[in-house]
Amino acid sequence: MTGDKADGGEVPLLYSEGNIAARVALEREVRGWSTTELAERVTKAGVKLNQTAVWRIENGTPRRRINVDEALAFARVFELPLEELMSPPLEGLDVNGRRLVQEAVEAYYETRDAEDRLHHAVVAVAEHIQDQPDSSRAMHEQCLRLMGDERDARSLTEHIEAGGYHH
């Protein structure tokens, strides 16, 4: 699909069904999924799709059309906004580069979620100690026992004393 002509040439649309097809193939490859695995994930997301349909979307001549429900399911399984899935792939970023960025993004969100969980746990321990001051020493000893490393236990204890985890 193309848009308006500029200088006599066709200008590709920023958002198009063709971009979705290209992105489906790319995002699937980045994640190391087979066409069968992608079809299963889309089906689990609520839109029945088989391996042949995925292959025809990616490689068919003519390419298989993508309906709105399928586009939304692809966005869901790739954990991308639909607008991003409809955008053309970035030039200069090969599959390995995309895979590395994907891994970094996933690690970032996992770390952020873990830090949030740690903060809530530290706050709960600090509140417990505030409610039961006699338990303070035993709580700190338990940290050392569970962690086994005095420096790590001391670091956690400092966060508890400060009333939260602040990275």
PDB file of C-alpha atoms in Angstrom:
ATOM      1  CA  MET A   1       0.000   0.000   0.000  1.00  0.00           C
ATOM      2  CA  THR A   2       1.300   3.433  -0.812  1.00  0.00           C
ATOM      3  CA  GLY A   3       0.352   6.949  -0.054  1.00  0.00           C
ATOM      4  CA  ASP A   4       0.758  10.265  -1.818  1.00  0.00           C
ATOM      5  CA  LYS A   5       3.315  10.691  -4.553  1.00  0.00           C
ATOM      6  CA  ALA A   6       6.356  12.788  -3.723  1.00  0.00           C
ATOM      7  CA  ASP A   7       8.882  13.720  -6.430  1.00  0.00           C
ATOM      8  CA  GLY A   8       7.279  11.190  -8.775  1.00  0.00           C
ATOM      9  CA  GLY A   9       7.832   8.226  -6.429  1.00  0.00           C
ATOM     10  CA  GLU A  10       5.468   6.331  -4.185  1.00  0.00           C
ATOM     11  CA  VAL A  11       5.675   7.145  -0.491  1.00  0.00           C
ATOM     12  CA  PRO A  12       4.911   4.206   1.806  1.00  0.00           C
ATOM     13  CA  LEU A  13       2.169   4.748   4.347  1.00  0.00           C
ATOM     14  CA  LEU A  14       3.432   5.166   7.877  1.00  0.00           C
ATOM     15  CA  TYR A  15       0.788   2.752   9.161  1.00  0.00           C
ATOM     16  CA  SER A  16      -0.408  -0.090   6.970  1.00  0.00           C
ATOM     17  CA  GLU A  17      -1.494  -3.692   6.859  1.00  0.00           C
ATOM     18  CA  GLY A  18       1.703  -4.461   4.935  1.00  0.00           C
ATOM     19  CA  ASN A  19       3.723  -3.069   7.818  1.00  0.00           C
ATOM     20  CA  ILE A  20       1.832  -5.348  10.208  1.00  0.00           C
ATOM     21  CA  ALA A  21       2.707  -8.379   8.068  1.00  0.00           C
ATOM     22  CA  ALA A  22       6.386  -7.391   7.982  1.00  0.00           C
ATOM     23  CA  ARG A  23       6.394  -6.671  11.716  1.00  0.00           C
ATOM     24  CA  VAL A  24       4.655  -9.973  12.509  1.00  0.00           C
ATOM     25  CA  ALA A  25       7.482 -11.837  10.766  1.00  0.00           C
ATOM     26  CA  LEU A  26      10.156  -9.700  12.381  1.00  0.00           C
ATOM     27  CA  GLU A  27       8.715  -9.783  15.898  1.00  0.00           C
ATOM     28  CA  ARG A  28       8.212 -13.550  15.639  1.00  0.00           C
ATOM     29  CA  GLU A  29      11.836 -14.037  14.529  1.00  0.00           C
ATOM     30  CA  VAL A  30      13.171 -11.739  17.268  1.00  0.00           C
ATOM     31  CA  ARG A  31      11.455 -13.909  19.854  1.00  0.00           C
ATOM     32  CA  GLY A  32      12.603 -17.132  18.214  1.00  0.00           C
ATOM     33  CA  TRP A  33       9.026 -18.378  17.742  1.00  0.00           C
ATOM     34  CA  SER A  34       7.949 -20.698  14.954  1.00  0.00           C
ATOM     35  CA  THR A  35       4.883 -19.845  12.893  1.00  0.00           C
ATOM     36  CA  THR A  36       3.116 -22.664  14.765  1.00  0.00           C
ATOM     37  CA  GLU A  37       4.025 -21.189  18.153  1.00  0.00           C
ATOM     38  CA  LEU A  38       2.826 -17.733  17.102  1.00  0.00           C
ATOM     39  CA  ALA A  39      -0.466 -19.204  15.853  1.00  0.00           C
ATOM     40  CA  GLU A  40      -0.940 -20.976  19.195  1.00  0.00           C
ATOM     41  CA  ARG A  41      -0.222 -17.780  21.142  1.00  0.00           C
ATOM     42  CA  VAL A  42      -2.679 -15.768  19.034  1.00  0.00           C
ATOM     43  CA  THR A  43      -5.308 -18.471  19.524  1.00  0.00           C
ATOM     44  CA  LYS A  44      -4.702 -18.408  23.305  1.00  0.00           C
ATOM     45  CA  ALA A  45      -5.139 -14.626  23.123  1.00  0.00           C
ATOM     46  CA  GLY A  46      -8.662 -15.242  21.842  1.00  0.00           C
ATOM     47  CA  VAL A  47      -8.389 -15.178  18.043  1.00  0.00           C
ATOM     48  CA  LYS A  48      -8.310 -18.560  16.290  1.00  0.00           C
ATOM     49  CA  LEU A  49      -5.372 -18.681  13.890  1.00  0.00           C
ATOM     50  CA  ASN A  50      -3.388 -21.569  12.413  1.00  0.00           C
ATOM     51  CA  GLN A  51       0.211 -21.914  11.254  1.00  0.00           C
ATOM     52  CA  THR A  52      -0.745 -21.728   7.583  1.00  0.00           C
ATOM     53  CA  ALA A  53      -2.483 -18.383   8.128  1.00  0.00           C
ATOM     54  CA  VAL A  54       0.637 -16.972   9.828  1.00  0.00           C
ATOM     55  CA  TRP A  55       2.814 -18.198   6.953  1.00  0.00           C
ATOM     56  CA  ARG A  56       0.444 -16.671   4.376  1.00  0.00           C
ATOM     57  CA  ILE A  57       0.438 -13.339   6.271  1.00  0.00           C
ATOM     58  CA  GLU A  58       4.240 -13.297   6.266  1.00  0.00           C
ATOM     59  CA  ASN A  59       4.997 -14.864   2.852  1.00  0.00           C
ATOM     60  CA  GLY A  60       1.875 -15.406   0.786  1.00  0.00           C
ATOM     61  CA  THR A  61       1.467 -14.165  -2.764  1.00  0.00           C
ATOM     62  CA  PRO A  62      -0.935 -12.545  -2.524  1.00  0.00           C
ATOM     63  CA  ARG A  63      -0.380 -11.930   1.150  1.00  0.00           C
ATOM     64  CA  ARG A  64      -3.228 -12.976   3.429  1.00  0.00           C
ATOM     65  CA  ARG A  65      -5.208 -10.002   4.760  1.00  0.00           C
ATOM     66  CA  ILE A  66      -5.185  -9.297   8.507  1.00  0.00           C
ATOM     67  CA  ASN A  67      -8.443  -8.407  10.203  1.00  0.00           C
ATOM     68  CA  VAL A  68      -8.709  -6.029  13.148  1.00  0.00           C
ATOM     69  CA  ASP A  69      -9.145  -8.794  15.724  1.00  0.00           C
ATOM     70  CA  GLU A  70      -5.991 -10.519  14.451  1.00  0.00           C
ATOM     71  CA  ALA A  71      -4.022  -7.259  14.489  1.00  0.00           C
ATOM     72  CA  LEU A  72      -5.063  -6.646  18.089  1.00  0.00           C
ATOM     73  CA  ALA A  73      -4.150 -10.225  19.042  1.00  0.00           C
ATOM     74  CA  PHE A  74      -0.718  -9.892  17.415  1.00  0.00           C
ATOM     75  CA  ALA A  75      -0.144  -6.657  19.339  1.00  0.00           C
ATOM     76  CA  ARG A  76      -1.201  -8.416  22.538  1.00  0.00           C
ATOM     77  CA  VAL A  77       1.084 -11.453  22.110  1.00  0.00           C
ATOM     78  CA  PHE A  78       4.043  -9.291  21.098  1.00  0.00           C
ATOM     79  CA  GLU A  79       3.249  -6.893  23.969  1.00  0.00           C
ATOM     80  CA  LEU A  80       3.372  -3.925  21.608  1.00  0.00           C
ATOM     81  CA  PRO A  81       0.949  -1.063  21.108  1.00  0.00           C
ATOM     82  CA  LEU A  82      -1.043  -1.588  17.896  1.00  0.00           C
ATOM     83  CA  GLU A  83       0.384   1.653  16.533  1.00  0.00           C
ATOM     84  CA  GLU A  84       3.920   0.253  16.935  1.00  0.00           C
ATOM     85  CA  LEU A  85       2.940  -3.012  15.235  1.00  0.00           C
ATOM     86  CA  MET A  86       1.546  -0.994  12.313  1.00  0.00           C
ATOM     87  CA  SER A  87       4.751   1.043  11.963  1.00  0.00           C
ATOM     88  CA  PRO A  88       7.483   0.049   9.540  1.00  0.00           C
ATOM     89  CA  PRO A  89      10.526  -1.656  11.086  1.00  0.00           C
ATOM     90  CA  LEU A  90      13.364   0.691  11.969  1.00  0.00           C
ATOM     91  CA  GLU A  91      16.087   0.799   9.368  1.00  0.00           C
ATOM     92  CA  GLY A  92      19.582  -0.064  10.536  1.00  0.00           C
ATOM     93  CA  LEU A  93      18.380  -2.458  13.215  1.00  0.00           C
ATOM     94  CA  ASP A  94      18.886  -6.103  12.286  1.00  0.00           C
ATOM     95  CA  VAL A  95      17.190  -9.077  13.941  1.00  0.00           C
ATOM     96  CA  ASN A  96      20.066  -9.583  16.393  1.00  0.00           C
ATOM     97  CA  GLY A  97      19.989  -5.897  17.379  1.00  0.00           C
ATOM     98  CA  ARG A  98      16.221  -6.071  17.882  1.00  0.00           C
ATOM     99  CA  ARG A  99      16.644  -9.249  19.936  1.00  0.00           C
ATOM    100  CA  LEU A 100      19.226  -7.524  22.161  1.00  0.00           C
ATOM    101  CA  VAL A 101      16.981  -4.487  22.640  1.00  0.00           C
ATOM    102  CA  GLN A 102      14.004  -6.774  23.375  1.00  0.00           C
ATOM    103  CA  GLU A 103      16.044  -8.570  26.053  1.00  0.00           C
ATOM    104  CA  ALA A 104      17.117  -5.242  27.584  1.00  0.00           C
ATOM    105  CA  VAL A 105      13.519  -3.947  27.641  1.00  0.00           C
ATOM    106  CA  GLU A 106      12.258  -7.141  29.266  1.00  0.00           C
ATOM    107  CA  ALA A 107      15.062  -7.025  31.861  1.00  0.00           C
ATOM    108  CA  TYR A 108      14.269  -3.365  32.551  1.00  0.00           C
ATOM    109  CA  TYR A 109      10.603  -4.101  33.282  1.00  0.00           C
ATOM    110  CA  GLU A 110      11.465  -7.185  35.348  1.00  0.00           C
ATOM    111  CA  THR A 111      13.934  -5.112  37.395  1.00  0.00           C
ATOM    112  CA  ARG A 112      11.427  -2.290  37.849  1.00  0.00           C
ATOM    113  CA  ASP A 113       8.776  -4.759  39.001  1.00  0.00           C
ATOM    114  CA  ALA A 114      11.256  -6.434  41.368  1.00  0.00           C
ATOM    115  CA  GLU A 115      12.273  -3.049  42.811  1.00  0.00           C
ATOM    116  CA  ASP A 116       8.607  -2.190  43.392  1.00  0.00           C
ATOM    117  CA  ARG A 117       8.090  -5.545  45.108  1.00  0.00           C
ATOM    118  CA  LEU A 118      11.228  -5.012  47.220  1.00  0.00           C
ATOM    119  CA  HIS A 119      10.098  -1.517  48.217  1.00  0.00           C
ATOM    120  CA  HIS A 120       6.684  -2.797  49.366  1.00  0.00           C
ATOM    121  CA  ALA A 121       8.310  -5.662  51.305  1.00  0.00           C
ATOM    122  CA  VAL A 122      10.797  -3.317  52.989  1.00  0.00           C
ATOM    123  CA  VAL A 123       8.023  -0.886  53.921  1.00  0.00           C
ATOM    124  CA  ALA A 124       6.019  -3.774  55.423  1.00  0.00           C
ATOM    125  CA  VAL A 125       9.016  -4.920  57.502  1.00  0.00           C
ATOM    126  CA  ALA A 126       9.698  -1.338  58.636  1.00  0.00           C
ATOM    127  CA  GLU A 127       6.044  -0.917  59.650  1.00  0.00           C
ATOM    128  CA  HIS A 128       6.153  -4.231  61.514  1.00  0.00           C
ATOM    129  CA  ILE A 129       9.240  -3.108  63.427  1.00  0.00           C
ATOM    130  CA  GLN A 130       7.585   0.226  64.168  1.00  0.00           C
ATOM    131  CA  ASP A 131       4.532  -1.612  65.573  1.00  0.00           C
ATOM    132  CA  GLN A 132       6.689  -4.124  67.464  1.00  0.00           C
ATOM    133  CA  PRO A 133      10.005  -2.436  68.309  1.00  0.00           C
ATOM    134  CA  ASP A 134      11.191  -5.458  70.326  1.00  0.00           C
ATOM    135  CA  SER A 135      11.335  -7.499  67.106  1.00  0.00           C
ATOM    136  CA  SER A 136      13.904  -5.224  65.438  1.00  0.00           C
ATOM    137  CA  ARG A 137      17.048  -7.140  66.376  1.00  0.00           C
ATOM    138  CA  ALA A 138      15.506 -10.535  65.521  1.00  0.00           C
ATOM    139  CA  MET A 139      14.279  -9.216  62.134  1.00  0.00           C
ATOM    140  CA  HIS A 140      17.794  -8.026  61.287  1.00  0.00           C
ATOM    141  CA  GLU A 141      19.249 -11.380  62.399  1.00  0.00           C
ATOM    142  CA  GLN A 142      16.727 -13.170  60.192  1.00  0.00           C
ATOM    143  CA  CYS A 143      17.865 -11.060  57.219  1.00  0.00           C
ATOM    144  CA  LEU A 144      21.445 -12.180  57.834  1.00  0.00           C
ATOM    145  CA  ARG A 145      20.424 -15.828  58.175  1.00  0.00           C
ATOM    146  CA  LEU A 146      18.371 -15.820  54.982  1.00  0.00           C
ATOM    147  CA  MET A 147      20.835 -13.830  52.924  1.00  0.00           C
ATOM    148  CA  GLY A 148      24.041 -15.416  54.203  1.00  0.00           C
ATOM    149  CA  ASP A 149      26.067 -12.387  53.173  1.00  0.00           C
ATOM    150  CA  GLU A 150      26.651  -9.773  55.845  1.00  0.00           C
ATOM    151  CA  ARG A 151      27.128  -6.919  53.381  1.00  0.00           C
ATOM    152  CA  ASP A 152      23.845  -7.691  51.573  1.00  0.00           C
ATOM    153  CA  ALA A 153      22.012  -8.126  54.891  1.00  0.00           C
ATOM    154  CA  ARG A 154      23.405  -4.806  56.114  1.00  0.00           C
ATOM    155  CA  SER A 155      22.263  -3.112  52.896  1.00  0.00           C
ATOM    156  CA  LEU A 156      18.744  -4.517  53.269  1.00  0.00           C
ATOM    157  CA  THR A 157      18.687  -3.534  56.939  1.00  0.00           C
ATOM    158  CA  GLU A 158      19.642   0.035  55.987  1.00  0.00           C
ATOM    159  CA  HIS A 159      16.703   0.167  53.581  1.00  0.00           C
ATOM    160  CA  ILE A 160      14.395  -1.149  56.305  1.00  0.00           C
ATOM    161  CA  GLU A 161      15.677   1.487  58.735  1.00  0.00           C
ATOM    162  CA  ALA A 162      15.150   4.158  56.069  1.00  0.00           C
ATOM    163  CA  GLY A 163      11.557   2.949  55.669  1.00  0.00           C
ATOM    164  CA  GLY A 164      11.713   1.860  52.032  1.00  0.00           C
ATOM    165  CA  TYR A 165      13.820   0.763  49.091  1.00  0.00           C
ATOM    166  CA  HIS A 166      15.102   3.726  47.133  1.00  0.00           C
ATOM    167  CA  HIS A 167      17.455   2.820  44.298  1.00  0.00           C
TER     168      HIS A 167
END
